[in-house]
C-alpha positions as a printed NumPy array, in Angstrom:
array([[ 14.656,   2.094,  12.267],
       [ 14.93 ,   5.211,  14.459],
       [ 12.372,   5.986,  17.049],
       [ 10.776,   9.256,  17.963],
       [  9.203,   9.786,  21.316],
       [  6.341,  11.982,  22.128],
       [  6.031,  14.501,  25.08 ],
       [  2.568,  14.889,  26.274],
       [  1.974,  18.578,  27.   ],
       [ -0.79 ,  20.456,  28.452],
       [ -3.347,  22.31 ,  26.332],
       [ -3.669,  26.013,  26.735],
       [ -5.944,  28.43 ,  24.795],
       [ -7.317,  27.255,  21.468],
       [ -5.553,  28.746,  18.403],
       [ -7.577,  30.588,  15.808],
       [ -8.757,  28.042,  13.143],
       [ -8.205,  30.414,  10.182],
       [ -4.843,  31.776,  10.948],
       [ -4.785,  34.846,  13.22 ],
       [ -1.175,  33.942,  13.738],
       [ -0.531,  33.541,  10.114],
       [  2.954,  34.938,   9.443],
       [  6.019,  34.042,   7.415],
       [  7.319,  31.897,  10.18 ],
       [  4.36 ,  29.632,  10.287],
       [  3.824,  26.105,   8.883],
       [  0.323,  25.854,   7.475],
       [ -1.504,  22.39 ,   7.781],
       [ -4.416,  22.044,   5.661],
       [ -7.381,  20.117,   7.405],
       [ -9.541,  18.695,   4.668],
       [-12.79 ,  16.937,   5.386],
       [-16.552,  17.385,   5.946],
       [-17.349,  20.537,   7.892],
       [-20.95 ,  20.356,   6.399],
       [-23.153,  17.497,   5.131],
       [-24.491,  14.234,   6.544],
       [-21.122,  12.982,   8.094],
       [-19.857,  16.418,   9.425],
       [-19.658,  14.751,  12.799],
       [-16.706,  12.721,  11.624],
       [-15.029,  15.951,  10.344],
       [-15.36 ,  17.375,  13.728],
       [-13.517,  14.323,  15.205],
       [-10.758,  14.989,  12.783],
       [-10.694,  18.676,  13.66 ],
       [-10.57 ,  18.194,  17.378],
       [ -7.533,  15.827,  17.034],
       [ -5.539,  17.974,  14.665],
       [ -6.105,  21.279,  16.318],
       [ -5.277,  19.738,  19.718],
       [ -2.013,  18.631,  18.326],
       [ -1.321,  21.85 ,  16.769],
       [ -2.025,  23.713,  20.012],
       [  0.204,  21.434,  22.1  ],
       [  3.104,  21.677,  19.677],
       [  2.838,  25.494,  19.405],
       [  2.859,  25.705,  23.207],
       [  5.978,  23.737,  23.239],
       [  7.694,  26.187,  20.994],
       [  6.508,  24.93 ,  17.531],
       [  8.75 ,  23.196,  14.909],
       [ 12.188,  24.307,  13.97 ],
       [ 11.391,  27.737,  15.456],
       [  8.16 ,  28.057,  13.489],
       [  4.465,  27.877,  14.704],
       [  1.928,  25.674,  13.122],
       [ -1.289,  27.003,  11.638],
       [ -4.43 ,  24.923,  10.925],
       [ -6.467,  25.845,   7.869],
       [ -9.704,  24.163,   7.387],
       [-11.316,  23.193,   4.001],
       [-14.781,  21.666,   3.733],
       [-15.163,  18.964,   1.105],
       [-18.601,  17.676,   2.544],
       [-17.283,  14.169,   1.878],
       [-18.297,  14.8  ,  -1.863],
       [-15.74 ,  13.596,  -4.319],
       [-16.155,  16.568,  -6.806],
       [-15.922,  19.026,  -3.865],
       [-12.758,  17.174,  -2.645],
       [-11.191,  17.812,  -6.023],
       [-12.053,  21.523,  -5.692],
       [-10.662,  21.505,  -2.122],
       [ -7.387,  19.847,  -3.231],
       [ -6.859,  22.295,  -6.003],
       [ -7.428,  25.237,  -3.708],
       [ -4.885,  23.765,  -1.19 ],
       [ -2.42 ,  23.614,  -3.871],
       [ -3.254,  27.064,  -5.093],
       [ -2.98 ,  28.473,  -1.571],
       [  0.61 ,  27.122,  -1.351],
       [ -0.092,  24.604,   1.492],
       [  2.205,  21.593,   1.282],
       [  0.997,  19.576,   4.344],
       [ -2.456,  18.129,   4.692],
       [ -4.293,  15.956,   7.262],
       [ -7.262,  14.443,   5.473],
       [ -9.403,  13.796,   3.562],
       [-11.913,  11.713,   5.525],
       [-14.308,   9.713,   3.306],
       [-12.488,   7.287,   0.857],
       [-14.304,   8.334,  -1.973],
       [-13.221,  11.939,  -1.434],
       [ -9.684,  11.107,  -0.405],
       [ -8.8  ,   9.001,  -3.547],
       [ -9.269,  11.841,  -6.135],
       [ -7.697,  14.389,  -3.83 ],
       [ -4.714,  12.064,  -3.272],
       [ -4.02 ,  11.961,  -6.903],
       [ -3.792,  15.699,  -7.041],
       [ -1.504,  15.953,  -4.001],
       [  0.87 ,  13.257,  -5.412],
       [  1.16 ,  15.17 ,  -8.681],
       [  1.829,  18.549,  -6.922],
       [  4.151,  17.216,  -4.295],
       [  1.842,  17.844,  -1.286],
       [  2.348,  15.479,   1.727],
       [ -1.052,  14.103,   2.946],
       [ -1.848,  11.817,   5.914],
       [ -5.409,  10.668,   6.271],
       [ -6.564,   9.633,   9.673],
       [ -9.922,   8.091,   8.609],
       [ -9.942,   6.81 ,   4.959],
       [ -9.705,   2.976,   4.979],
       [-10.143,   1.952,   1.247],
       [ -7.08 ,  -0.057,   0.227],
       [ -7.184,   1.485,  -3.414],
       [ -6.   ,   4.753,  -1.988],
       [ -2.552,   3.563,  -1.525],
       [ -2.254,   0.993,  -4.164],
       [ -1.294,   3.436,  -7.023],
       [  2.412,   3.65 ,  -6.054],
       [  2.003,   7.214,  -4.588],
       [  4.905,   8.532,  -2.548],
       [  3.293,  11.466,  -0.78 ],
       [  0.183,   9.659,   0.722],
       [ -0.021,   8.063,   4.171],
       [ -2.63 ,   7.098,   6.667],
       [ -2.823,   6.598,  10.368],
       [ -5.896,   4.219,  10.329],
       [ -6.238,   0.664,   9.402],
       [ -7.579,  -0.714,   6.021],
       [-10.846,  -2.171,   4.865],
       [ -8.899,  -5.157,   4.027],
       [ -7.976,  -5.422,   7.768],
       [-11.38 ,  -4.439,   9.173],
       [-13.482,  -6.353,   6.821],
       [-11.969,  -9.754,   7.567],
       [-11.856,  -8.802,  11.293],
       [-15.427,  -8.312,  11.284],
       [-16.064, -11.316,   9.26 ],
       [-14.239, -13.47 ,  11.764],
       [-16.296, -12.105,  14.592],
       [-19.41 , -13.072,  12.651],
       [-18.125, -16.585,  11.942],
       [-16.83 , -17.213,  15.503],
       [-19.2  , -15.405,  17.695],
       [-22.501, -14.566,  15.865],
       [-22.901, -17.729,  13.868],
       [-25.956, -16.43 ,  11.978],
       [-28.423, -18.822,  10.415],
       [-29.456, -16.313,   7.595],
       [-27.202, -13.486,   7.028],
       [-27.6  , -10.452,   4.915],
       [-25.043,  -7.926,   3.766],
       [-26.199,  -4.462,   2.798],
       [-23.983,  -1.476,   1.625],
       [-24.584,   2.122,   0.568],
       [-22.84 ,   1.783,  -2.949],
       [-19.879,   3.808,  -2.074],
       [-16.347,   3.1  ,  -2.148],
       [-16.056,   2.827,   1.658],
       [-19.161,   0.937,   2.338],
       [-19.348,  -1.45 ,  -0.587],
       [-15.582,  -2.257,  -0.116],
       [-16.102,  -3.296,   3.439],
       [-19.312,  -5.254,   2.701],
       [-17.43 ,  -7.049,  -0.075],
       [-14.528,  -7.976,   2.258],
       [-16.951,  -9.265,   4.88 ],
       [-18.76 , -11.309,   2.229],
       [-15.542, -12.918,   1.078],
       [-14.554, -13.911,   4.655],
       [-17.821, -15.397,   5.664],
       [-18.214, -17.257,   2.432],
       [-14.749, -18.827,   2.859],
       [-16.059, -20.248,   6.129],
       [-19.263, -21.691,   4.57 ],
       [-21.613, -18.862,   5.416],
       [-23.44 , -17.842,   2.203],
       [-25.316, -14.514,   2.746],
       [-28.997, -14.75 ,   1.475],
       [-28.823, -11.147,   0.388],
       [-25.988,  -8.789,  -0.787],
       [-27.638,  -5.464,  -1.754],
       [-27.02 ,  -1.802,  -1.88 ],
       [-29.06 ,   1.261,  -0.834],
       [-28.948,   4.757,  -1.905],
       [-27.376,   7.368,   0.357],
       [-29.923,   9.848,   1.411],
       [-32.933,   7.505,   1.176],
       [-35.479,   7.706,   4.013],
       [-37.808,   4.883,   3.461],
       [-36.404,   1.38 ,   3.794],
       [-39.774,  -0.583,   3.858],
       [-38.908,  -2.681,   0.762],
       [-35.604,  -3.5  ,   2.017],
       [-36.928,  -4.622,   5.394],
       [-39.651,  -6.587,   3.848],
       [-37.133,  -8.518,   1.747],
       [-35.05 ,  -9.101,   4.983],
       [-38.142, -10.544,   6.71 ],
       [-39.11 , -12.701,   3.677],
       [-35.581, -14.254,   3.777],
       [-35.782, -14.789,   7.564],
       [-32.658, -12.819,   8.133],
       [-31.441, -12.964,  11.671],
       [-28.183, -10.992,  11.186],
       [-27.336,  -7.988,   8.899],
       [-23.788,  -6.523,   8.207],
       [-24.175,  -3.027,   6.973],
       [-21.29 ,  -1.309,   5.032],
       [-21.664,   2.558,   5.198],
       [-22.451,   5.515,   7.409],
       [-24.794,   6.042,  10.346],
       [-27.489,   8.331,   8.8  ],
       [-28.89 ,   5.365,   6.676],
       [-28.305,   2.6  ,   9.041],
       [-29.868,   4.716,  11.911],
       [-33.141,   4.843,   9.747],
       [-32.816,   1.139,   8.833],
       [-32.51 ,   0.139,  12.512],
       [-35.443,   2.25 ,  13.538],
       [-37.683,   1.009,  10.868],
       [-36.671,  -2.526,  11.33 ],
       [-37.815,  -2.277,  14.912],
       [-40.98 ,  -0.64 ,  13.941],
       [-41.741,  -3.417,  11.405],
       [-40.821,  -6.317,  13.672],
       [-37.638,  -7.419,  12.082],
       [-35.86 ,  -9.414,  14.811],
       [-32.288,  -9.215,  13.413],
       [-29.104,  -8.128,  14.947],
       [-26.955,  -5.516,  12.859],
       [-23.297,  -4.853,  12.607],
       [-21.409,  -1.944,  11.099],
       [-17.945,  -0.358,  10.705],
       [-16.608,   2.866,  12.29 ],
       [-18.694,   4.853,   9.931],
       [-21.689,   4.132,  12.062],
       [-19.989,   4.531,  15.455],
       [-21.338,   7.855,  16.056],
       [-23.728,   8.957,  18.998],
       [-26.031,  10.435,  16.305],
       [-26.968,   6.917,  15.307],
       [-28.68 ,   6.565,  18.573],
       [-30.342,   9.892,  18.101],
       [-31.728,   8.49 ,  14.842],
       [-32.59 ,   4.955,  15.897],
       [-33.328,   5.465,  19.477],
       [-33.809,   2.188,  21.492],
       [-33.24 ,   0.285,  18.149],
       [-29.58 ,   1.034,  18.37 ],
       [-29.111,  -0.959,  21.463],
       [-27.054,  -4.102,  20.77 ],
       [-25.651,  -2.814,  17.445],
       [-22.174,  -4.419,  16.861],
       [-19.513,  -1.91 ,  15.698],
       [-15.921,  -2.45 ,  14.653],
       [-13.776,   0.597,  15.722],
       [-10.338,   1.549,  16.378],
       [ -9.407,   0.887,  19.998],
       [-10.493,   3.592,  22.53 ],
       [ -7.206,   5.612,  22.513],
       [ -8.934,   7.875,  25.092],
       [ -8.852,   5.202,  27.573],
       [ -5.105,   4.702,  27.4  ],
       [ -3.543,   6.081,  30.719],
       [ -0.761,   7.658,  28.702],
       [ -3.318,   9.918,  26.971],
       [ -5.26 ,  11.177,  29.98 ],
       [ -3.707,  14.737,  30.196],
       [ -4.731,  15.204,  26.617],
       [ -8.156,  13.74 ,  27.09 ],
       [ -8.83 ,  16.116,  30.037],
       [ -7.551,  19.173,  28.091],
       [-10.012,  18.242,  25.264],
       [-12.829,  17.761,  27.724],
       [-11.986,  21.114,  29.396],
       [-12.593,  22.835,  26.062],
       [-16.008,  21.36 ,  25.89 ],
       [-15.021,  18.799,  23.125],
       [-15.439,  15.022,  22.866],
       [-12.149,  12.995,  22.936],
       [-13.934,   9.674,  22.308],
       [-14.629,   9.7  ,  18.537],
       [-12.816,   7.003,  16.483],
       [-10.939,   9.497,  14.356],
       [ -9.771,  12.007,  17.139],
       [ -6.6  ,  10.251,  18.146],
       [ -5.673,   8.941,  14.591],
       [ -5.854,  12.639,  13.502],
       [ -3.703,  13.775,  16.339],
       [ -1.115,  11.178,  15.577],
       [ -1.203,  12.321,  11.95 ],
       [  0.218,  15.733,  13.101],
       [  2.622,  13.944,  15.376],
       [  4.172,  11.923,  12.64 ],
       [  4.298,  14.87 ,  10.148],
       [  5.838,  17.19 ,  12.705],
       [  8.267,  14.517,  14.052],
       [  9.63 ,  14.193,  10.486],
       [  9.993,  17.993,  10.186],
       [ 11.879,  18.163,  13.452],
       [ 14.187,  15.304,  12.563],
       [ 15.034,  16.554,   9.093],
       [ 15.089,  20.209,   9.968],
       [ 12.885,  20.766,   6.876],
       [  9.48 ,  21.043,   5.584],
       [ 10.354,  19.768,   2.16 ],
       [  7.665,  17.14 ,   1.366],
       [  9.865,  14.799,  -0.403],
       [ 12.348,  14.594,   2.444],
       [  9.474,  14.149,   4.899],
       [  7.883,  11.389,   2.951],
       [ 11.213,   9.503,   2.745],
       [ 11.73 ,   9.992,   6.476],
       [  8.22 ,   8.802,   7.339],
       [  8.631,   5.457,   5.386],
       [ 12.096,   4.829,   7.022],
       [ 11.273,   5.416,  10.749],
       [  8.813,   4.571,  13.586],
       [  7.051,   7.011,  15.625],
       [  5.733,   6.79 ,  19.169],
       [  2.434,   8.62 ,  19.127],
       [ -0.844,   8.902,  21.071],
       [ -2.07 ,   5.851,  19.047],
       [  0.949,   3.77 ,  19.723],
       [  4.196,   3.165,  17.854],
       [  3.589,   3.702,  14.197],
       [  5.509,   2.238,  11.366],
       [  4.669,   2.566,   7.684],
       [  5.166,   0.307,   4.689],
       [  6.048,   1.342,   1.21 ],
       [  2.556,   2.075,   0.246],
       [  2.246,   4.455,   3.079],
       [  0.014,   2.254,   5.058],
       [  0.489,   1.377,   8.765],
       [  2.396,  -1.895,   9.276],
       [ -0.066,  -2.814,  12.011],
       [ -3.396,  -1.54 ,  13.274],
       [ -5.977,  -3.118,  15.61 ],
       [ -9.792,  -2.909,  15.401],
       [-12.135,  -3.834,  18.268],
       [-15.739,  -5.12 ,  18.312],
       [-18.109,  -2.97 ,  20.547],
       [-21.659,  -3.335,  21.607],
       [-23.464,  -0.065,  20.896],
       [-25.976,   1.236,  23.437],
       [-29.066,   3.422,  22.922],
       [-27.522,   6.203,  24.981],
       [-24.619,   6.626,  22.356],
       [-21.984,   4.755,  24.5  ],
       [-20.218,   1.577,  23.706],
       [-18.582,  -1.433,  25.669],
       [-16.342,  -4.165,  24.282],
       [-18.342,  -6.946,  22.86 ],
       [-17.792, -10.405,  24.43 ]])
């Protein structure tokens, strides 16, 4: 396999998000994800990474003599809206997409992109089913639930060792998929959860759930889903005297969970991608993002940045923007990026990806768990 190295450049002035530089000699990259809705914070992370990459590449002269232009599309992490967005991207003539973000939105959008020959790289969607359909145009720069779930399960088995474990999920593709993977892992080790139940996204009152957790003397809860619901569950659990520790995936690893849960978020365990913002090789980029008043620490910032790196490295090497050529090239090469050296399998998934368990703190920060 050939290798392509990254040159870290300084970030200058921010480009216009909606294409003030739009000309015939630009390459448009669609940025699809939640700009509105309850998980818009994760869309912000993706946007920060993509636009930082576009900005640096443009300052270095662009790709094959052309500048990049980021075009933002809001799917609100809603599957129906994601389908509408995907169709609009196709109708707008955009051939290259970073996104979508929520797995339940990414999967139906990916079907459209595959059919229409649009190259898509998601930096955040982790459901294995997205890449199990034999698509050739779909890739991701994030690990799978089938990696993260067992990883979390092993931490529960070896470090937490709960007496009475419950597994709760939000009934969505991402959350329930992770919860199921964790359940399978802990049960194989002889830990039988006393509860495996779903909650409804958007619910505000979890009194009945908490009463059931207390009745079953639950001392540990794994939650598959996003931060808005878990934040309320944490806060209400503390208020109602439930003495259980909680764990969740990267979908809860957002400072807003501490705004919702307050002191109850202290000690939450979270599985996240490693903190690429701590990598010494990325410090110039980190500082450039900070200088713009943006946060480089979100779990999807650097995977989104690397999605652009992979896509544009393929464009440079092939001298083309043809999506079929790019997809073939991406599968056949490795890429040195801000998230490490990336190689893809035939499904479009990363050959390797590492998750880390963190202790979450009430001030919205995190430290590696012991």
